[in-house]
mmCIF file of C-alpha atoms in Angstrom:
data_model
loop_
_atom_site.group_PDB
_atom_site.id
_atom_site.type_symbol
_atom_site.label_atom_id
_atom_site.label_comp_id
_atom_site.label_asym_id
_atom_site.label_seq_id
_atom_site.Cartn_x
_atom_site.Cartn_y
_atom_site.Cartn_z
ATOM 1 C CA MET A 1 119.890 145.190 117.946
ATOM 2 C CA ARG A 2 117.096 142.679 118.711
ATOM 3 C CA ARG A 3 114.568 144.739 116.765
ATOM 4 C CA PHE A 4 116.900 144.884 113.783
ATOM 5 C CA LEU A 5 117.484 141.120 113.916
ATOM 6 C CA ALA A 6 113.718 140.487 114.173
ATOM 7 C CA PHE A 7 113.177 142.820 111.201
ATOM 8 C CA VAL A 8 115.822 140.979 109.134
ATOM 9 C CA ILE A 9 114.278 137.595 109.968
ATOM 10 C CA LEU A 10 110.767 138.814 109.098
ATOM 11 C CA ALA A 11 111.959 140.460 105.869
ATOM 12 C CA THR A 12 113.796 137.271 104.877
ATOM 13 C CA PHE A 13 110.724 135.150 105.593
ATOM 14 C CA LEU A 14 108.474 137.456 103.556
ATOM 15 C CA PHE A 15 110.965 137.548 100.687
ATOM 16 C CA LEU A 16 111.180 133.749 100.629
ATOM 17 C CA ALA A 17 107.398 133.419 100.840
ATOM 18 C CA PHE A 18 106.950 135.749 97.881
ATOM 19 C CA LYS A 19 109.777 134.194 95.868
ATOM 20 C CA LEU A 20 108.607 130.610 96.447
ATOM 21 C CA GLN A 21 104.981 131.320 95.586
ATOM 22 C CA GLY A 22 105.947 132.138 92.003
ATOM 23 C CA PRO A 23 103.520 133.344 89.332
ATOM 24 C CA GLY A 24 99.848 133.301 90.236
ATOM 25 C CA THR A 25 98.512 131.772 87.040
ATOM 26 C CA VAL A 26 99.739 128.681 85.268
ATOM 27 C CA THR A 27 98.319 127.321 82.044
ATOM 28 C CA PRO A 28 96.228 124.265 82.944
ATOM 29 C CA LEU A 29 97.509 121.018 81.476
ATOM 30 C CA LYS A 30 95.170 119.200 79.124
ATOM 31 C CA SER A 31 97.349 116.340 77.864
ATOM 32 C CA PRO A 32 97.573 113.228 80.018
ATOM 33 C CA ILE A 33 100.950 112.589 81.570
ATOM 34 C CA ASP A 34 102.616 109.388 80.337
ATOM 35 C CA LYS A 35 105.874 109.523 82.325
ATOM 36 C CA LEU A 36 107.080 111.057 85.575
ATOM 37 C CA VAL A 37 110.696 111.492 86.671
ATOM 38 C CA VAL A 38 111.825 112.616 90.127
ATOM 39 C CA ILE A 39 115.348 113.995 90.353
ATOM 40 C CA LYS A 40 116.057 113.961 94.065
ATOM 41 C CA SER A 41 119.255 116.037 93.962
ATOM 42 C CA ASP A 42 117.370 118.875 92.212
ATOM 43 C CA ARG A 43 114.127 118.404 94.220
ATOM 44 C CA LYS A 44 112.185 118.288 90.932
ATOM 45 C CA LEU A 45 109.312 116.228 89.536
ATOM 46 C CA LEU A 46 109.277 116.245 85.734
ATOM 47 C CA ALA A 47 106.030 115.473 83.894
ATOM 48 C CA TYR A 48 106.105 114.238 80.293
ATOM 49 C CA SER A 49 103.427 113.827 77.661
ATOM 50 C CA ASN A 50 104.228 112.091 74.368
ATOM 51 C CA GLY A 51 107.941 112.264 75.183
ATOM 52 C CA ARG A 52 107.823 116.012 75.741
ATOM 53 C CA LEU A 53 108.548 117.687 79.068
ATOM 54 C CA ILE A 54 105.464 119.738 79.839
ATOM 55 C CA ARG A 55 105.743 120.633 83.530
ATOM 56 C CA ILE A 56 108.339 120.809 86.284
ATOM 57 C CA TYR A 57 107.242 120.754 89.913
ATOM 58 C CA ALA A 58 109.461 121.651 92.856
ATOM 59 C CA VAL A 59 109.171 118.975 95.570
ATOM 60 C CA SER A 60 110.071 118.137 99.139
ATOM 61 C CA LEU A 61 111.339 114.634 99.872
ATOM 62 C CA GLY A 62 111.964 112.328 102.803
ATOM 63 C CA LYS A 63 113.738 113.811 105.829
ATOM 64 C CA GLN A 64 116.903 111.870 104.888
ATOM 65 C CA PRO A 65 116.825 112.346 101.110
ATOM 66 C CA MET A 66 120.346 111.268 100.170
ATOM 67 C CA GLY A 67 120.659 107.656 99.048
ATOM 68 C CA ASP A 68 118.141 104.944 98.258
ATOM 69 C CA LYS A 69 115.448 103.790 100.675
ATOM 70 C CA LYS A 70 116.635 100.565 102.339
ATOM 71 C CA MET A 71 113.898 99.857 104.872
ATOM 72 C CA GLU A 72 110.827 101.098 106.634
ATOM 73 C CA GLY A 73 111.467 104.128 108.826
ATOM 74 C CA ASP A 74 114.702 105.347 107.247
ATOM 75 C CA ASN A 75 112.939 108.531 105.990
ATOM 76 C CA LYS A 76 114.483 108.149 102.531
ATOM 77 C CA THR A 77 112.673 108.563 99.234
ATOM 78 C CA PRO A 78 113.210 105.365 97.213
ATOM 79 C CA GLU A 79 115.127 105.247 93.947
ATOM 80 C CA GLY A 80 114.173 103.072 91.008
ATOM 81 C CA LYS A 81 111.499 102.421 88.420
ATOM 82 C CA TYR A 82 107.910 102.211 89.635
ATOM 83 C CA THR A 83 104.389 102.997 88.446
ATOM 84 C CA ILE A 84 101.531 105.078 89.760
ATOM 85 C CA ASN A 85 99.366 102.284 91.150
ATOM 86 C CA HIS A 86 96.449 104.101 92.772
ATOM 87 C CA LYS A 87 94.868 107.459 93.521
ATOM 88 C CA SER A 88 93.166 108.564 96.693
ATOM 89 C CA HIS A 89 91.003 111.520 97.653
ATOM 90 C CA TYR A 90 91.159 110.243 101.218
ATOM 91 C CA SER A 91 94.558 111.110 102.563
ATOM 92 C CA ARG A 92 96.207 112.878 105.484
ATOM 93 C CA TYR A 93 97.829 115.027 102.811
ATOM 94 C CA HIS A 94 94.944 116.380 100.695
ATOM 95 C CA LYS A 95 95.143 113.865 97.804
ATOM 96 C CA ASN A 96 97.765 111.378 96.736
ATOM 97 C CA LEU A 97 99.088 109.270 93.910
ATOM 98 C CA GLY A 98 100.416 105.900 95.079
ATOM 99 C CA ILE A 99 103.860 104.782 93.933
ATOM 100 C CA SER A 100 104.336 101.029 93.507
ATOM 101 C CA TYR A 101 107.185 100.852 96.049
ATOM 102 C CA PRO A 102 108.498 98.316 97.010
ATOM 103 C CA ASN A 103 109.633 96.565 93.854
ATOM 104 C CA ASN A 104 111.496 93.209 93.855
ATOM 105 C CA LYS A 105 114.908 94.890 94.215
ATOM 106 C CA ASP A 106 113.658 96.841 97.240
ATOM 107 C CA ARG A 107 112.277 93.666 98.875
ATOM 108 C CA ARG A 108 115.568 91.804 98.339
ATOM 109 C CA GLU A 109 117.602 94.639 99.853
ATOM 110 C CA ALA A 110 115.406 94.887 102.948
ATOM 111 C CA ALA A 111 115.487 91.086 103.358
ATOM 112 C CA ARG A 112 119.284 91.128 103.071
ATOM 113 C CA LEU A 113 119.334 93.651 105.929
ATOM 114 C CA GLY A 114 116.766 91.674 107.921
ATOM 115 C CA LYS A 115 114.490 94.724 108.076
ATOM 116 C CA PRO A 116 110.896 95.434 106.999
ATOM 117 C CA VAL A 117 110.766 97.039 103.554
ATOM 118 C CA GLY A 118 107.949 99.496 104.285
ATOM 119 C CA GLY A 119 105.549 100.916 101.747
ATOM 120 C CA GLU A 120 102.919 103.606 101.303
ATOM 121 C CA ILE A 121 105.178 105.879 99.252
ATOM 122 C CA LYS A 122 103.108 108.598 97.583
ATOM 123 C CA ILE A 123 103.163 111.823 95.673
ATOM 124 C CA HIS A 124 100.993 113.974 97.916
ATOM 125 C CA GLY A 125 99.963 117.467 98.828
ATOM 126 C CA LEU A 126 100.043 119.213 102.187
ATOM 127 C CA PRO A 127 97.790 118.495 105.149
ATOM 128 C CA ASP A 128 94.510 120.332 104.485
ATOM 129 C CA ASN A 129 94.864 122.377 107.673
ATOM 130 C CA LEU A 130 98.302 123.592 106.476
ATOM 131 C CA SER A 131 97.524 124.225 102.804
ATOM 132 C CA PHE A 132 98.121 127.969 103.332
ATOM 133 C CA ILE A 133 101.855 127.194 103.595
ATOM 134 C CA GLY A 134 101.937 126.619 99.836
ATOM 135 C CA LYS A 135 105.450 126.491 98.443
ATOM 136 C CA LEU A 136 107.014 127.349 101.791
ATOM 137 C CA HIS A 137 107.002 123.581 102.395
ATOM 138 C CA LEU A 138 109.951 123.498 99.963
ATOM 139 C CA LEU A 139 112.252 125.097 102.536
ATOM 140 C CA TYR A 140 113.137 121.651 103.898
ATOM 141 C CA ASP A 141 112.570 117.953 103.294
ATOM 142 C CA TRP A 142 109.827 116.864 105.669
ATOM 143 C CA THR A 143 108.154 113.645 104.492
ATOM 144 C CA ALA A 144 108.745 110.078 105.691
ATOM 145 C CA GLY A 145 109.897 109.133 102.166
ATOM 146 C CA CYS A 146 107.176 110.541 99.933
ATOM 147 C CA VAL A 147 107.323 113.239 97.271
ATOM 148 C CA ALA A 148 105.403 116.363 98.346
ATOM 149 C CA VAL A 149 103.928 119.137 96.203
ATOM 150 C CA THR A 150 101.399 121.872 96.959
ATOM 151 C CA ASN A 151 97.701 121.051 97.108
ATOM 152 C CA ASP A 152 97.052 122.894 93.832
ATOM 153 C CA GLU A 153 99.795 120.836 92.191
ATOM 154 C CA ILE A 154 98.490 117.490 93.479
ATOM 155 C CA ASP A 155 95.014 118.509 92.277
ATOM 156 C CA GLU A 156 96.461 119.016 88.795
ATOM 157 C CA LEU A 157 98.501 115.791 88.870
ATOM 158 C CA PHE A 158 95.507 113.847 90.200
ATOM 159 C CA GLN A 159 93.502 114.830 87.118
ATOM 160 C CA ILE A 160 96.118 114.199 84.425
ATOM 161 C CA VAL A 161 98.222 111.263 85.677
ATOM 162 C CA PRO A 162 96.537 107.931 84.924
ATOM 163 C CA ILE A 163 97.058 104.800 86.995
ATOM 164 C CA GLY A 164 99.827 102.785 85.372
ATOM 165 C CA THR A 165 101.973 105.809 84.535
ATOM 166 C CA PRO A 166 105.684 104.947 84.887
ATOM 167 C CA ILE A 167 107.687 106.952 87.404
ATOM 168 C CA GLU A 168 111.446 106.868 87.769
ATOM 169 C CA ILE A 169 113.019 108.230 90.932
ATOM 170 C CA LYS A 170 116.736 108.901 90.718
ATOM 171 C CA GLN A 171 119.401 110.624 92.732
#
C-alpha cells in the first residue's frame, strides 16, 4: 500500500509539473506595456498595450491573499491603483519591478490602526537558486505581499514595462 501511495504522489507531482509548465515557446512581446492589472482572486496578471490585452501571467501572491493589505507583516498583497516606480536587477528574487505601495489611502489606513504601513511590494521572479521550480511556484501563495512570476516572465516584463506604468491590483 505504501508503494502505491508513493507512486500516486509521484505521478501527481509529475503531472502537475508538466501541466503547469505549459507550452515551451511563447511569442516574444515587442510592444511596450502601458497598463497592468492583477486580479487576486484569479491569480492573474494582465498586461495591456494600447488598450489591448496582450499577455496573461499566472501569479503567486502574499501568504494571506484575501483582503487588502492593512499593515507591514500581514502577508497580504495590497489592493488599489499604483504605478511601477522602479526596476532592479539586484534582488533576492532574480529581478523585480517596484510597485508604488503605499499610496495615501494605505498610509491613512495603517495610521488609523496604529501600525507601520510597510513597503517594498514588487512584481518579482523566483530566487535564482530555485529558478528550476518554474511554474510549480504557483501551487501556493508564498510571498510576503508581492506578486510572483517565473524568472523567464520577469525577464520579459522587465524589458517591456516602463517605469510609470499604471498597475491596478484588485480582489
